[in-house]
mmCIF file of C-alpha atoms in Angstrom:
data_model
loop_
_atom_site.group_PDB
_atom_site.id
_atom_site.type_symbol
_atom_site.label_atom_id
_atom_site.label_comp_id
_atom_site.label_asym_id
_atom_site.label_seq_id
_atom_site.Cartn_x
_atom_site.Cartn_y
_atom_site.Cartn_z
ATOM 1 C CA UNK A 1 9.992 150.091 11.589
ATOM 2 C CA UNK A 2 13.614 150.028 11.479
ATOM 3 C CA UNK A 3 15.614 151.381 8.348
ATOM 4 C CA UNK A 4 19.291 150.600 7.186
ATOM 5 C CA UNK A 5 20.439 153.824 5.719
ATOM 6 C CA UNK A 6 22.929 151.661 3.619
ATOM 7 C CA UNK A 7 19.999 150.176 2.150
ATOM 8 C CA UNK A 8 20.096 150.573 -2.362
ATOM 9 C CA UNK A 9 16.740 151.869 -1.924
ATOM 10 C CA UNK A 10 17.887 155.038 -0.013
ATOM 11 C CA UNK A 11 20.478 155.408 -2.108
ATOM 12 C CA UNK A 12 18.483 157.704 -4.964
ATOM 13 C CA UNK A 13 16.722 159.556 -1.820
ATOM 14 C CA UNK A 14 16.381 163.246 -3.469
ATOM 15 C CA UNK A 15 16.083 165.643 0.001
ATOM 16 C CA UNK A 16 17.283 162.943 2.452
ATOM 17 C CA UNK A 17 14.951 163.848 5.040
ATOM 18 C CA UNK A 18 11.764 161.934 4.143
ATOM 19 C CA UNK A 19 11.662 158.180 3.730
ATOM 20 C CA UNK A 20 10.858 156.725 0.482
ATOM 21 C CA UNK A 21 7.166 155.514 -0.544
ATOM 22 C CA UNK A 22 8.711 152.008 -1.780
ATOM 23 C CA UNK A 23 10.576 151.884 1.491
ATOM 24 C CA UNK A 24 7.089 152.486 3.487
ATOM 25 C CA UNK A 25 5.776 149.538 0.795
ATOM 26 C CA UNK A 26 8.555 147.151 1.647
ATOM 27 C CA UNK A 27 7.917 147.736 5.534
ATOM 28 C CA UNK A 28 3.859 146.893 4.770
ATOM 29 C CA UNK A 29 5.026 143.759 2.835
ATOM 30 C CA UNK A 30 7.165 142.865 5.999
ATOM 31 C CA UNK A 31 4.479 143.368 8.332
ATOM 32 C CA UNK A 32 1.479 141.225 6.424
ATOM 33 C CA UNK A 33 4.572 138.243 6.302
ATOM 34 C CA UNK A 34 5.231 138.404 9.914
ATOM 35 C CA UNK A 35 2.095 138.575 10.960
ATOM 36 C CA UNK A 36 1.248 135.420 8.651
ATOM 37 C CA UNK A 37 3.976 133.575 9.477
ATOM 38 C CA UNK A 38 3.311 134.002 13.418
ATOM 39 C CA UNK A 39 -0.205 133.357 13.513
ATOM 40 C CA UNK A 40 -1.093 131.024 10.701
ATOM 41 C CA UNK A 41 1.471 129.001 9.674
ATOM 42 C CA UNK A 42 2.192 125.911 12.186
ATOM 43 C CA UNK A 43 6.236 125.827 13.206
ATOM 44 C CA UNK A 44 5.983 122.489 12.027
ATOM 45 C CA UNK A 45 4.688 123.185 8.512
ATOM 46 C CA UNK A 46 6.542 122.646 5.516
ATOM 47 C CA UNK A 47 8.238 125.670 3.732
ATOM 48 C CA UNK A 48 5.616 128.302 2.497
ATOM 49 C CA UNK A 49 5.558 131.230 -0.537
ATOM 50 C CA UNK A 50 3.697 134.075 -0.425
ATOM 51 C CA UNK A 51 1.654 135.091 -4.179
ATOM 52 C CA UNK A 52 0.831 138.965 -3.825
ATOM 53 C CA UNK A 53 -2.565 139.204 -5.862
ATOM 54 C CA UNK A 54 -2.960 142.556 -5.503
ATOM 55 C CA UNK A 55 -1.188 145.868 -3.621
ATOM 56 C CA UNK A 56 -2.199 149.706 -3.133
ATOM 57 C CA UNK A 57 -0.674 152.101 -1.186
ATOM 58 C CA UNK A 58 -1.755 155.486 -0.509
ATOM 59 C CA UNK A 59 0.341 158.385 0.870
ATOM 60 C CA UNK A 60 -1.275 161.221 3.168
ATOM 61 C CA UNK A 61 1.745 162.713 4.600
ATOM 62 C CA UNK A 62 5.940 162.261 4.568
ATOM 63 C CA UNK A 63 7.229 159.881 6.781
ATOM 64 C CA UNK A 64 10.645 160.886 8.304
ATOM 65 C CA UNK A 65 13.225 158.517 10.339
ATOM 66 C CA UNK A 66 11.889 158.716 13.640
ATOM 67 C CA UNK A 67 9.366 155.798 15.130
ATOM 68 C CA UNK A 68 6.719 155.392 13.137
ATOM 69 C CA UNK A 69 4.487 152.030 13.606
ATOM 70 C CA UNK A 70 2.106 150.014 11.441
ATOM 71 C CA UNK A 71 -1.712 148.370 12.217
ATOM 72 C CA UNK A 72 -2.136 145.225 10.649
ATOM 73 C CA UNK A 73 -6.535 144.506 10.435
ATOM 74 C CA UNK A 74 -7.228 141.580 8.236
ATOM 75 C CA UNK A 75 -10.616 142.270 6.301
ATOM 76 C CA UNK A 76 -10.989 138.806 4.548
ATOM 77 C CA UNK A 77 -9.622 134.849 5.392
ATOM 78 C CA UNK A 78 -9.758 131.617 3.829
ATOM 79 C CA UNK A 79 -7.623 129.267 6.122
ATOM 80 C CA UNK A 80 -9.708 126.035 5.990
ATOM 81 C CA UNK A 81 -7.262 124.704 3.199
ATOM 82 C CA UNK A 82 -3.699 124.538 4.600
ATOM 83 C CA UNK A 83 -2.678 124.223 1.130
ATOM 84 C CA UNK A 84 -3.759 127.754 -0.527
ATOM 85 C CA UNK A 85 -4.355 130.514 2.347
ATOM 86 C CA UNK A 86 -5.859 133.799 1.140
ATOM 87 C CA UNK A 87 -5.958 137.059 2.700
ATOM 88 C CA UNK A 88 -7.152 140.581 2.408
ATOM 89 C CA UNK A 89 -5.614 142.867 4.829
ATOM 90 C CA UNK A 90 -5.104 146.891 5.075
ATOM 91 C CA UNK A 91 -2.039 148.206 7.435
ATOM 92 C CA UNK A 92 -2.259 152.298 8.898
ATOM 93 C CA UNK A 93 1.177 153.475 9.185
ATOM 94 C CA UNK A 94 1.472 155.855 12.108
ATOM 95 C CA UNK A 95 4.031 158.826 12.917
ATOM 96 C CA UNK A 96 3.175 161.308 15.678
ATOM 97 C CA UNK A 97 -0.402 159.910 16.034
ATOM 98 C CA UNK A 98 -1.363 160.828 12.693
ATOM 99 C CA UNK A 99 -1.969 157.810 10.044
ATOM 100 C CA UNK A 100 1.022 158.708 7.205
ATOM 101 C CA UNK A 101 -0.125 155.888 5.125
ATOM 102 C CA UNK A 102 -2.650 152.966 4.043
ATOM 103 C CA UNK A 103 -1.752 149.916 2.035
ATOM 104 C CA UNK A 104 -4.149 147.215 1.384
ATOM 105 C CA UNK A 105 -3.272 143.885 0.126
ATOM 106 C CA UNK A 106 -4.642 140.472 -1.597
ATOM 107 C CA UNK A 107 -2.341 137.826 -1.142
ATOM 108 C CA UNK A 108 -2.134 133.671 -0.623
ATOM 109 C CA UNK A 109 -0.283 131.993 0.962
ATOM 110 C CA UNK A 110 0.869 128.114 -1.129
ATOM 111 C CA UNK A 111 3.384 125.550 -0.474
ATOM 112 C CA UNK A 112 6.753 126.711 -1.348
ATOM 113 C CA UNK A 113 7.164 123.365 -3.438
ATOM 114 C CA UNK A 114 4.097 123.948 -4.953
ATOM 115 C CA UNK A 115 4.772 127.592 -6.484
ATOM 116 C CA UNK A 116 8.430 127.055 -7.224
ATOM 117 C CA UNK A 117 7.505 124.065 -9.949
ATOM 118 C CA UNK A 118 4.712 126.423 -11.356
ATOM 119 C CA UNK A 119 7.384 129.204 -11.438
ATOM 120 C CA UNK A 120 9.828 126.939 -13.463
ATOM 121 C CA UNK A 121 7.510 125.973 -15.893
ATOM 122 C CA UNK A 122 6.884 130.196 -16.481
ATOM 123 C CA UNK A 123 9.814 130.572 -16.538
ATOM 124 C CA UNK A 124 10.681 128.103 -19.234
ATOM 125 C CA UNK A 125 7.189 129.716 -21.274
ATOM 126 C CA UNK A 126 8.744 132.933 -20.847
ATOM 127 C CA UNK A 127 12.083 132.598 -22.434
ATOM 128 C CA UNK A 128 10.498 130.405 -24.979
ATOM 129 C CA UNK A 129 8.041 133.167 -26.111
ATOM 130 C CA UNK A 130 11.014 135.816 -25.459
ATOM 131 C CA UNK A 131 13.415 133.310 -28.139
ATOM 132 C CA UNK A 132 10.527 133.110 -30.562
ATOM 133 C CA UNK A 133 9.746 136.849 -31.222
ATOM 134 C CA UNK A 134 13.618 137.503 -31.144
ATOM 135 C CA UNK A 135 14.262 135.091 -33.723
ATOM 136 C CA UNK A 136 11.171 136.117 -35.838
ATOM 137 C CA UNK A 137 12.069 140.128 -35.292
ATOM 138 C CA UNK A 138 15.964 139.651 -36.262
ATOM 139 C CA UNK A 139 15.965 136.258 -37.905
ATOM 140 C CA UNK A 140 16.752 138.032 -41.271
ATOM 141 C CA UNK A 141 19.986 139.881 -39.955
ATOM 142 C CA UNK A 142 23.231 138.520 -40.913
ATOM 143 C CA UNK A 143 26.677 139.124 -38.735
ATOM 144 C CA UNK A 144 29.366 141.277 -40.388
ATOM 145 C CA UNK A 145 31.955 139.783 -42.076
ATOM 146 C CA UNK A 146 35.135 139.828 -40.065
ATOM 147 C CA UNK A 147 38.377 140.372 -42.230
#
């Protein structure tokens, strides 16, 4: 696990001696994409997004800047459809010898195509929905009159 101290999430650290718990999360998100990415997507394989379902993390001890590593077990697959990959996996962060950290994850893995039209159309729902309660909320209020 390797850190950049200029990163913005280090940038609210309180004591400075400790790394963050979202920091730890980040490096557990890293780790279940690599690990994906090596062993079950092909090289050849068309562009892919990954759809977190659901993430936990617990914390059993501070984690500090010096090597720390992560297990990766996967605890559920469904590969037989190229197309829509799911996973269940829990990573053990390690300092020292002692486990620091668990973080278990639900998460599938789609064609990039695939998700970014479905985002779009969200999207566009989204500000719709967002335009309609505005407009019903302040559709009554006037602008001053300038002059």
């Amino acid at each position: 696990m390797l850190i950049d101290e200029g990163c913005h999430l280090m940038l609210d650290h309180q004591t400075g001696k400790h790394v963050q718990g979202m920091i730890l999360m980040e490096a557990a998100r890293q780790s279940f994409l690599a690990v994906s990415e090596e062993f079950f997507i092909q090289e050849e394989a068309t562009p892919r997004y990954f759809v977190i379902n659901e993430m936990k993390a617990a914390y059993k001890r501070f984690v500090f800047p010096i090597p720390a590593i992560i297990k990766y077990k996967i605890i559920d697959k469904n590969t037989s459809n190229a197309d829509k990959m799911s996973f269940t996996a829990e990573m053990e962060l390690y300092q020292s010898g002692l486990c620091a950290a668990t973080f278990f994850v639900k998460f599938t893995i789609f064609p990039a195509a695939r998700i970014s039209e479905r985002e779009g159309k969200l999207a566009e729902e989204a500000v719709d929905s967002f335009m309609q309660i505005q407009a019903a909320n302040y559709g009554d209020m006037t602008l001053p009159q300038v002059g």
